[in-house]
CSV table of C-alpha atoms and ligand atoms in Angstrom, one decimal:
chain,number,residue,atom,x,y,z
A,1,UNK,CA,-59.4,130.9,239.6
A,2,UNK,CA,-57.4,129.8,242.6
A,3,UNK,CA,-53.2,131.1,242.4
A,4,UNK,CA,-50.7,132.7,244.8
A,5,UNK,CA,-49.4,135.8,243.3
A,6,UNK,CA,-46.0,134.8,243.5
A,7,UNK,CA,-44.0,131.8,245.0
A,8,UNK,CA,-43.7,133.1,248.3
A,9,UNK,CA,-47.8,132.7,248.4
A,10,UNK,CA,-47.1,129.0,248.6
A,11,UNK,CA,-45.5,128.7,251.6
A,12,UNK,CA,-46.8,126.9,254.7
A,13,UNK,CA,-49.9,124.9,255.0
A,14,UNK,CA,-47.9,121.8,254.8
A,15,UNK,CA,-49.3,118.2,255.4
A,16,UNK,CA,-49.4,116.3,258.5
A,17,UNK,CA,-48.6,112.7,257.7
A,18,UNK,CA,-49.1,109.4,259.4
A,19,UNK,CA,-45.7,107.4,260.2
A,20,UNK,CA,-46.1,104.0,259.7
A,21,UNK,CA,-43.8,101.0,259.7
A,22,UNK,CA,-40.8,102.6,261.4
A,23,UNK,CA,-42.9,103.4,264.4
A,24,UNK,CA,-44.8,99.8,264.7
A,25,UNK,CA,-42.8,99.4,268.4
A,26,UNK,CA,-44.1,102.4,269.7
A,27,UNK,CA,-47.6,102.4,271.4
A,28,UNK,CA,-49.4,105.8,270.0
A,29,UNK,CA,-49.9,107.6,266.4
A,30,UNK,CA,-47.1,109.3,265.4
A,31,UNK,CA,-47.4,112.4,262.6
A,32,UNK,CA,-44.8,114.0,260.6
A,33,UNK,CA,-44.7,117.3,259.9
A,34,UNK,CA,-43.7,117.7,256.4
A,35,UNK,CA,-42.4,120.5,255.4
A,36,UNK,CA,-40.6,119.6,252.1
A,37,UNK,CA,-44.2,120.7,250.8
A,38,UNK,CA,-42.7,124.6,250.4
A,39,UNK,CA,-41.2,126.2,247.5
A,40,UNK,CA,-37.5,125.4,248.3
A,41,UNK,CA,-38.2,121.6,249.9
A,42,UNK,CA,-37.4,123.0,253.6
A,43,UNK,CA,-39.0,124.7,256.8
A,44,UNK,CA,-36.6,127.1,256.0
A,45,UNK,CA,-38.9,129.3,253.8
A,46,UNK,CA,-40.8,130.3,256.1
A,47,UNK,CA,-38.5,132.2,258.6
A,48,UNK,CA,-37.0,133.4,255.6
A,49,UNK,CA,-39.6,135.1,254.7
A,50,UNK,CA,-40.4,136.1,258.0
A,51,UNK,CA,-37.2,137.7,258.5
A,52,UNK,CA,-36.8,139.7,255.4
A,53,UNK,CA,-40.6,141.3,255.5
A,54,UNK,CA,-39.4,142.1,259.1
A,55,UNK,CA,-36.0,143.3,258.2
A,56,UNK,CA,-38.2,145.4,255.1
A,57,UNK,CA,-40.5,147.3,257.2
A,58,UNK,CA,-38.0,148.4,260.0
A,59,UNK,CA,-35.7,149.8,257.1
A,60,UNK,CA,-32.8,147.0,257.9
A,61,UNK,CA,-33.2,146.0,254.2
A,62,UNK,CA,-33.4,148.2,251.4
A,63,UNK,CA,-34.5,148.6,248.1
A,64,UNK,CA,-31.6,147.0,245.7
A,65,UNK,CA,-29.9,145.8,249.0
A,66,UNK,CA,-27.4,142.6,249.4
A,67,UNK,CA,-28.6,139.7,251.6
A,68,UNK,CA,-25.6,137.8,253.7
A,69,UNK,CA,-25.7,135.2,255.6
A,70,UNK,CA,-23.8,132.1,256.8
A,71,UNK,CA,-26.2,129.3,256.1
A,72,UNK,CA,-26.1,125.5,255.5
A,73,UNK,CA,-28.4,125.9,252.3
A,74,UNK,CA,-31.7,126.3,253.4
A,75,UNK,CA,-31.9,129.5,254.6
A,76,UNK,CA,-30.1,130.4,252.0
A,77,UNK,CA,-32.8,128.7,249.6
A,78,UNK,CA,-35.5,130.4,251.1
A,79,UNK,CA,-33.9,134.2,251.0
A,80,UNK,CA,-32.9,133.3,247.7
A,81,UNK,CA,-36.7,132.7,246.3
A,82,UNK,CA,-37.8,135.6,248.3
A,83,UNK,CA,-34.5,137.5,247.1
A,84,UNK,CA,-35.8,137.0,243.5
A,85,UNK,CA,-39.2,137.6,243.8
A,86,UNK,CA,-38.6,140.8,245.9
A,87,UNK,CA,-35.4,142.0,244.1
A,88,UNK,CA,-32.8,141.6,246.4
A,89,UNK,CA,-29.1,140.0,245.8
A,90,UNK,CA,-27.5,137.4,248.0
A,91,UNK,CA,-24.5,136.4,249.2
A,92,UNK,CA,-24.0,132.9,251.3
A,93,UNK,CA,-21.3,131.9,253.5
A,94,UNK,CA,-21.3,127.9,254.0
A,95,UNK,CA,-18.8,125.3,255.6
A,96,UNK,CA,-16.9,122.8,253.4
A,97,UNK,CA,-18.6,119.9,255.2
A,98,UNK,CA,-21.8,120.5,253.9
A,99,UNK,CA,-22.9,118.6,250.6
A,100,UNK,CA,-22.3,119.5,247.0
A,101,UNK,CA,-25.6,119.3,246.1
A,102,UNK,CA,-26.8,122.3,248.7
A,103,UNK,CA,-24.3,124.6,247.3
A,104,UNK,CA,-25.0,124.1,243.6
A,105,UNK,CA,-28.7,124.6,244.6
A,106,UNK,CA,-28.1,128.2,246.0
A,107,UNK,CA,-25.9,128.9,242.6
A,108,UNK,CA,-28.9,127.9,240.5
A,109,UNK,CA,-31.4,130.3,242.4
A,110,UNK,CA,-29.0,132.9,241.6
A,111,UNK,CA,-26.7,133.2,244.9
A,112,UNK,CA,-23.2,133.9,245.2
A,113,UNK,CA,-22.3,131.3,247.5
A,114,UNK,CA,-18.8,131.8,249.7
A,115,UNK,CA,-17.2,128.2,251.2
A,116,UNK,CA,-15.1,128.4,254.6
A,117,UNK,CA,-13.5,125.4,256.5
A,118,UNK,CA,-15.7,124.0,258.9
A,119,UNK,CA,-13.1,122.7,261.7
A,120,UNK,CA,-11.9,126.3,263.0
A,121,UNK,CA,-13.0,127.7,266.0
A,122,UNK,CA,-16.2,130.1,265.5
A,123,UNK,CA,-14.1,133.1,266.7
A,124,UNK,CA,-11.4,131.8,263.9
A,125,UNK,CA,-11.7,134.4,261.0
A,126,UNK,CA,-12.0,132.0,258.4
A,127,UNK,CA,-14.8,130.7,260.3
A,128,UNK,CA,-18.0,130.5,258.7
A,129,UNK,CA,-19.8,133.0,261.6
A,130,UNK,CA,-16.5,135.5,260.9
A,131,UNK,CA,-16.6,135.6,257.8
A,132,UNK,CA,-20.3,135.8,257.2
A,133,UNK,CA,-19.9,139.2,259.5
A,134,UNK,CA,-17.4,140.5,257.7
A,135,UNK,CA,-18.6,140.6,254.4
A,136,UNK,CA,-21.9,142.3,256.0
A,137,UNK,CA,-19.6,144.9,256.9
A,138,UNK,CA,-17.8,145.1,253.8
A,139,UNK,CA,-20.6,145.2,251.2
A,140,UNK,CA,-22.6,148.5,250.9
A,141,UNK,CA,-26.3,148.6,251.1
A,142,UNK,CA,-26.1,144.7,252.2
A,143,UNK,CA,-28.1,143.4,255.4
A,144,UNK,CA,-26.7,140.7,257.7
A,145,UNK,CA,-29.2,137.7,258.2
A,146,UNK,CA,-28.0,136.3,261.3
A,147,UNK,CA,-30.5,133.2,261.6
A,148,UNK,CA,-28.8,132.3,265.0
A,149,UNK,CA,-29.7,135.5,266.9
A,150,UNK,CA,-32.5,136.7,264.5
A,151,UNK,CA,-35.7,136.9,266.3
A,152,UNK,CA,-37.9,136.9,263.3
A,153,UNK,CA,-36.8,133.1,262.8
A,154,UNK,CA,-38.7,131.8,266.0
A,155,UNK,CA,-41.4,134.2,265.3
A,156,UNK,CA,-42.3,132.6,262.0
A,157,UNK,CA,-42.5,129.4,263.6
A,158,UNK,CA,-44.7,131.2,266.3
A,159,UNK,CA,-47.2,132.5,263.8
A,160,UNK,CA,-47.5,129.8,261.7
A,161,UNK,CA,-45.8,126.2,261.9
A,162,UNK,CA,-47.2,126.1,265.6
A,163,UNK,CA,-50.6,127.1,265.1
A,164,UNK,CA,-50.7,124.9,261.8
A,165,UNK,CA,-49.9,121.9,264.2
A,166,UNK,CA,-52.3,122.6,266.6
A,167,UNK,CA,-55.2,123.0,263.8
A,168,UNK,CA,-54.4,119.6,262.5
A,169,UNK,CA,-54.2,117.9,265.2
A,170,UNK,CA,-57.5,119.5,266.9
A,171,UNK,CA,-55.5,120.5,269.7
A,172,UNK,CA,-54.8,116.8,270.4
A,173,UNK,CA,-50.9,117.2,270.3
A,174,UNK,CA,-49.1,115.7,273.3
A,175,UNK,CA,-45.5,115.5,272.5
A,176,UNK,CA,-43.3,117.9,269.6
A,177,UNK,CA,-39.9,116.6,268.6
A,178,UNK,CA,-37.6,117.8,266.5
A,179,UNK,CA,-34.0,118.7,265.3
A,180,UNK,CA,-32.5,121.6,266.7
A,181,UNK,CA,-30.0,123.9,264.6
A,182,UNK,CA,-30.4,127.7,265.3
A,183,UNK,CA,-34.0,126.7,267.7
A,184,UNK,CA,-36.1,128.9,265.4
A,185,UNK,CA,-38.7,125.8,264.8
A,186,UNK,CA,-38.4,124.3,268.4
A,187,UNK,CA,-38.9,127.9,270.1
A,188,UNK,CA,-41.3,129.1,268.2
A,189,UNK,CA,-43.4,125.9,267.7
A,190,UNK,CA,-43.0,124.7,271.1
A,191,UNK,CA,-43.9,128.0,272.8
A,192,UNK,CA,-47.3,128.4,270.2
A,193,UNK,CA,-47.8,124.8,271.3
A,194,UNK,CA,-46.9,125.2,275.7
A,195,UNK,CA,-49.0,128.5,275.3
A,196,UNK,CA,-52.0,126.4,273.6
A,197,UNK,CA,-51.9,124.1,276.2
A,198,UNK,CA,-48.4,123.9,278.9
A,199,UNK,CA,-49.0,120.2,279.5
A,200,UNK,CA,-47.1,119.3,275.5
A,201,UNK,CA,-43.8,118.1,276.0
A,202,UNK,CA,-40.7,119.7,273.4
A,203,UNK,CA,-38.4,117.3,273.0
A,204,UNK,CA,-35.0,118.1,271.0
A,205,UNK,CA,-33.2,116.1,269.0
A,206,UNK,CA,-29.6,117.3,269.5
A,207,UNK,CA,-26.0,115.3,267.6
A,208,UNK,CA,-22.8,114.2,269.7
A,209,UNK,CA,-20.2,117.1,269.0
A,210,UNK,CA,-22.9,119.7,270.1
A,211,UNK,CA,-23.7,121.5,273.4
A,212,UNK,CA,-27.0,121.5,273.9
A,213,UNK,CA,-28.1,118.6,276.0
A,214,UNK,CA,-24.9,119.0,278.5
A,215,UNK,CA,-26.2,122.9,278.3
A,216,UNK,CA,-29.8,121.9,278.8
A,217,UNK,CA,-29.0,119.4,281.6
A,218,UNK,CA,-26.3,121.5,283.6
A,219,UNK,CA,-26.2,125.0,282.6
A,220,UNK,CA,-22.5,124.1,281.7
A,221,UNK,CA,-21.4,125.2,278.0
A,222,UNK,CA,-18.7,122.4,278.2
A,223,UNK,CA,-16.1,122.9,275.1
A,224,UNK,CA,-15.1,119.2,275.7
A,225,UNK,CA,-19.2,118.4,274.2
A,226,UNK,CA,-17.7,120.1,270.6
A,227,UNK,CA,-16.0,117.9,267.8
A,228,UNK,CA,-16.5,117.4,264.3
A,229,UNK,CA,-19.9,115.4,263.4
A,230,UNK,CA,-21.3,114.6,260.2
A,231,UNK,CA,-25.2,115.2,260.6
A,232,UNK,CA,-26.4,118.1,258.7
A,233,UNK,CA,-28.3,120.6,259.8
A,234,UNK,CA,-28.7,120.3,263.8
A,235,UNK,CA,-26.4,120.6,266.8
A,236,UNK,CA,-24.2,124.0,267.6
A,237,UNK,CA,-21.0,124.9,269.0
A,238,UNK,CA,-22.6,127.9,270.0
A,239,UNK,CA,-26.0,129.2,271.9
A,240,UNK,CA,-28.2,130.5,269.4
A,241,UNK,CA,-30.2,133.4,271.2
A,242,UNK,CA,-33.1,131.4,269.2
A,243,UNK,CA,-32.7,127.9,271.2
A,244,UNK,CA,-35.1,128.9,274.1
A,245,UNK,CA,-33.9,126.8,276.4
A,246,UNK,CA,-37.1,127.6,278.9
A,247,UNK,CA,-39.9,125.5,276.5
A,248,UNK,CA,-37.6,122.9,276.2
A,249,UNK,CA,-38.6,119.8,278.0
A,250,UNK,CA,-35.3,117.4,277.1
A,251,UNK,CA,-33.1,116.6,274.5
A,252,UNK,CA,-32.0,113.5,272.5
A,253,UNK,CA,-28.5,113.0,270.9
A,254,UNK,CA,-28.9,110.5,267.5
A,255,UNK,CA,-25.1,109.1,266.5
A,256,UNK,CA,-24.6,110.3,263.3
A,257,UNK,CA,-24.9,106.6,262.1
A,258,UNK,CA,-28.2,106.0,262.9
A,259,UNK,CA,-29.3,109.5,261.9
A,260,UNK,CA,-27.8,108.2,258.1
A,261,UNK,CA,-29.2,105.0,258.5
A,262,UNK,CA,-32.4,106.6,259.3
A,263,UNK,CA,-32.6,108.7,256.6
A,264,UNK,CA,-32.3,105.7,254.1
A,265,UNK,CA,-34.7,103.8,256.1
A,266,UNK,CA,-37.3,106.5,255.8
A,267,UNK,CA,-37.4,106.3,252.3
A,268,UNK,CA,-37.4,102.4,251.9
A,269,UNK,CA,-39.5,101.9,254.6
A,270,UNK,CA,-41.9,105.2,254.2
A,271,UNK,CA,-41.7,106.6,251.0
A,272,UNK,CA,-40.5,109.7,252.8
A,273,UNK,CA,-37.6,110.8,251.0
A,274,UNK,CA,-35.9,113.2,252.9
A,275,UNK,CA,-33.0,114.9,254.8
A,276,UNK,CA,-30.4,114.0,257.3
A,277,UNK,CA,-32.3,115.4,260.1
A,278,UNK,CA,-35.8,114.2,259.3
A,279,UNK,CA,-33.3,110.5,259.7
A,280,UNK,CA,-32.0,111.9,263.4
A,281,UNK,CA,-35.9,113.2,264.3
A,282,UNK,CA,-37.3,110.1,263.6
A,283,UNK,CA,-34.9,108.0,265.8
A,284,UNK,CA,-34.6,110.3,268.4
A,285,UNK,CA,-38.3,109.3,268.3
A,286,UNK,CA,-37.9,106.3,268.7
A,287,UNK,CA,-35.3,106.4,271.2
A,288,UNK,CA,-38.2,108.7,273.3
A,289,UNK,CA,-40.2,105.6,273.4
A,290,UNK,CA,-40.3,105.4,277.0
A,291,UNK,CA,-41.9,109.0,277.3
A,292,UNK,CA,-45.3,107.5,275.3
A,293,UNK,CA,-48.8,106.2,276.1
A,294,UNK,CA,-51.2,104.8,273.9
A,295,UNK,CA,-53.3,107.7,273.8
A,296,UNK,CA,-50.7,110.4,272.4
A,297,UNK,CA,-50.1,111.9,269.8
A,298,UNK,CA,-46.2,112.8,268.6
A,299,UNK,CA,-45.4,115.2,266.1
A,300,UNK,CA,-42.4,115.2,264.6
A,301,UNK,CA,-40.7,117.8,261.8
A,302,UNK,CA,-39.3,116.9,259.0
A,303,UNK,CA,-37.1,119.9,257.9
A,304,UNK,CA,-35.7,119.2,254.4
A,305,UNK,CA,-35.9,116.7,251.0
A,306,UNK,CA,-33.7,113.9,250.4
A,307,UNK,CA,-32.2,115.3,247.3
A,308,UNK,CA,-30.0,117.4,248.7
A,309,UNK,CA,-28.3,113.8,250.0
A,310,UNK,CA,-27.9,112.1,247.0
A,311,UNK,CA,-24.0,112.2,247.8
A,312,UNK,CA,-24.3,111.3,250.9
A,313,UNK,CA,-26.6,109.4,253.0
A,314,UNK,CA,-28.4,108.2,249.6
A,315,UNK,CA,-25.4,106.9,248.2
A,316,UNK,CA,-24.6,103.3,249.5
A,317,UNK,CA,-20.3,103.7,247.9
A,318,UNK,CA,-20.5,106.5,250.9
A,319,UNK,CA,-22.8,104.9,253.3
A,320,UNK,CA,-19.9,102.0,253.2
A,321,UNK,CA,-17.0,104.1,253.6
A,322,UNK,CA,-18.2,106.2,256.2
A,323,UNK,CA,-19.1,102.3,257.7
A,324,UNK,CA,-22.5,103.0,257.9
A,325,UNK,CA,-23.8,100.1,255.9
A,326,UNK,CA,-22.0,96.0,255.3
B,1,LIG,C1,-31.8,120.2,257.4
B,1,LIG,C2,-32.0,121.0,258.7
B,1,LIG,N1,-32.5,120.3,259.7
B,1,LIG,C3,-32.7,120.9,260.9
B,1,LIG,C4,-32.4,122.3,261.1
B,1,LIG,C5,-32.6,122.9,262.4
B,1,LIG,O1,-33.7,123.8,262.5
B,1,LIG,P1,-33.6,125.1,263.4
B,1,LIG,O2,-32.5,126.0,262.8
B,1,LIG,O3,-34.9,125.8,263.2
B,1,LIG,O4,-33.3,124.7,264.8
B,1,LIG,C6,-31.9,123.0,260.0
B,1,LIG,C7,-31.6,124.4,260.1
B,1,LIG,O5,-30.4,124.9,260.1
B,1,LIG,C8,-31.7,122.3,258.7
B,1,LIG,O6,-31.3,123.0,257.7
């Protein structure tokens, strides 16, 4: 017989797929990492996962103990499985502008999930970083995530979304690019990948209304990059101690038009129904076109699944009034 012991057994070992028709203009093979293949339909389980075990064993988390953290829902989706299956409660700080569908999934996997406007400063209080803090300090026996600074989020990419890339692509990987949120997939992936061979290029794919291509460019945090944007799940207002700046070759900013009009076209055109940022990776692909020769090979990640969209991006009534679509 062949069975994980629990949920958590199935995460990782996800698929590396062939992109087709949306990359026809560009001149080499282009693979998506998918990582919707894990329990909770996002990357996200596995520095999860990698955090709590870590959190576990240096007596951070205890027995009975509450999880916080501020989280746009998949985090939160992956502490929660792990939450359940190790006995933990959680409680989850999220912004308003994030979609329905996210926060009714962290309810169903038993969460307690806290909503805080998302256009206040981060040093606001009623900001989603402030308030995520405080209730770690509030709640006895609890243990405060902190994806952003956490270093067991770059290390699970390290140890296993990395070398998983390398194995499947026999090493032949020339080029990584993907969305970057907290950095805990492009630090840890892209350092596995530069220490495996330091030719790879790490290309980020970064939204207008975040720092981090002015920051990457200049060494300027520049206040004027920050306004409200609607892509979910990448671009800061902050510096995440996990963005390693260092690995990172350059960075890409997707409007957050074409990152919704991507999304749709990934499904219609690939079958690849997925999230807002898999629709920003693939263009900021696209938009690297330059950067490619015929004999490369481009990974990109795909973070999350398209149902958490329906709303939104997959919903043409919105698509229309946001003046997406004709
Ligand atoms: C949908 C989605 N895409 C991209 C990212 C960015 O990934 P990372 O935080 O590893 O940089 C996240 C994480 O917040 C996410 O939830």
């Amino acid at each position: 017989m062949d069975y994980a012991e629990n949920i958590l057994g199935t995460i990782g070992n996800t698929p590396l797929v062939k992109m087709n028709k949306l990359v026809e203009d560009l001149p080499c093979l282009v693979l998506a990492k998918y990582e919707t293949f894990n329990p909770g339909n996002s990357v996200k389980d596995r520095m999860a996962l990698q955090m709590i075990e870590d959190a576990e064993a240096d007596g951070r988390l205890k027995p009975g103990g509450t999880i916080i953290e501020g989280t746009s829902g998949n985090t939160g989706m992956g502490l929660a499985l792990a939450a359940i299956v190790k006995g933990y409660k959680c409680i989850f700080v999220i912004s308003d502008k994030q979609s329905k569908e996210k926060m009714d999934i962290l309810r169903a996997v038993g969460a307690e999930v806290v909503v805080c406007p998302t256009d206040v400063e981060p040093t606001d209080p009623r900001s989603y970083y402030s308030v995520s803090k405080r209730l770690g300090e509030e709640t006895s026996n609890s243990w405060y995530v902190n994806q952003y600074d956490n270093p067991s989020n770059c290390k699970a990419h390290f140890k296993s979304t990395g070398p998983e890339i390398w194995e499947q692509t026999d090493g032949k990987v020339t080029h990584f690019v993907v969305g970057v949120g907290t950095g805990g997939t492009i630090s840890g992936v892209g350092s596995y990948l530069k220490m495996k061979n330091p030719n790879i290029k790490v290309w980020g794919v970064d939204t207008y209304g975040s720092v981090f291509k002015k920051y990457h460019e200049t060494g300027i945090f520049d206040e004027k990059e920050i306004y409200p944007y609607v892509t979910e799940g990448i671009g800061e207002d902050i510096l995440p101690a996990n963005v390693n700046f260092n690995i990172i070759d350059g960075f890409t900013k997707v409007t957050d038009k074409d990152a919704a009009v991507y999304t749709q076209k990934l499904a219609k055109e690939e079958g690849m129904f997925l999230g807002n940022s898999a629709g920003a990776a693939i263009k900021g692909v696209l938009q690297l076109k330059e950067h490619f020769k015929p004999e490369d090979v481009v990974v990109v990640l795909y973070h999350d699944h398209g149902s958490r969209y329906v709303g939104k991006m997959f919903n043409d009534e919105w698509m229309r009034e946001m003046g997406y679509i004709e």
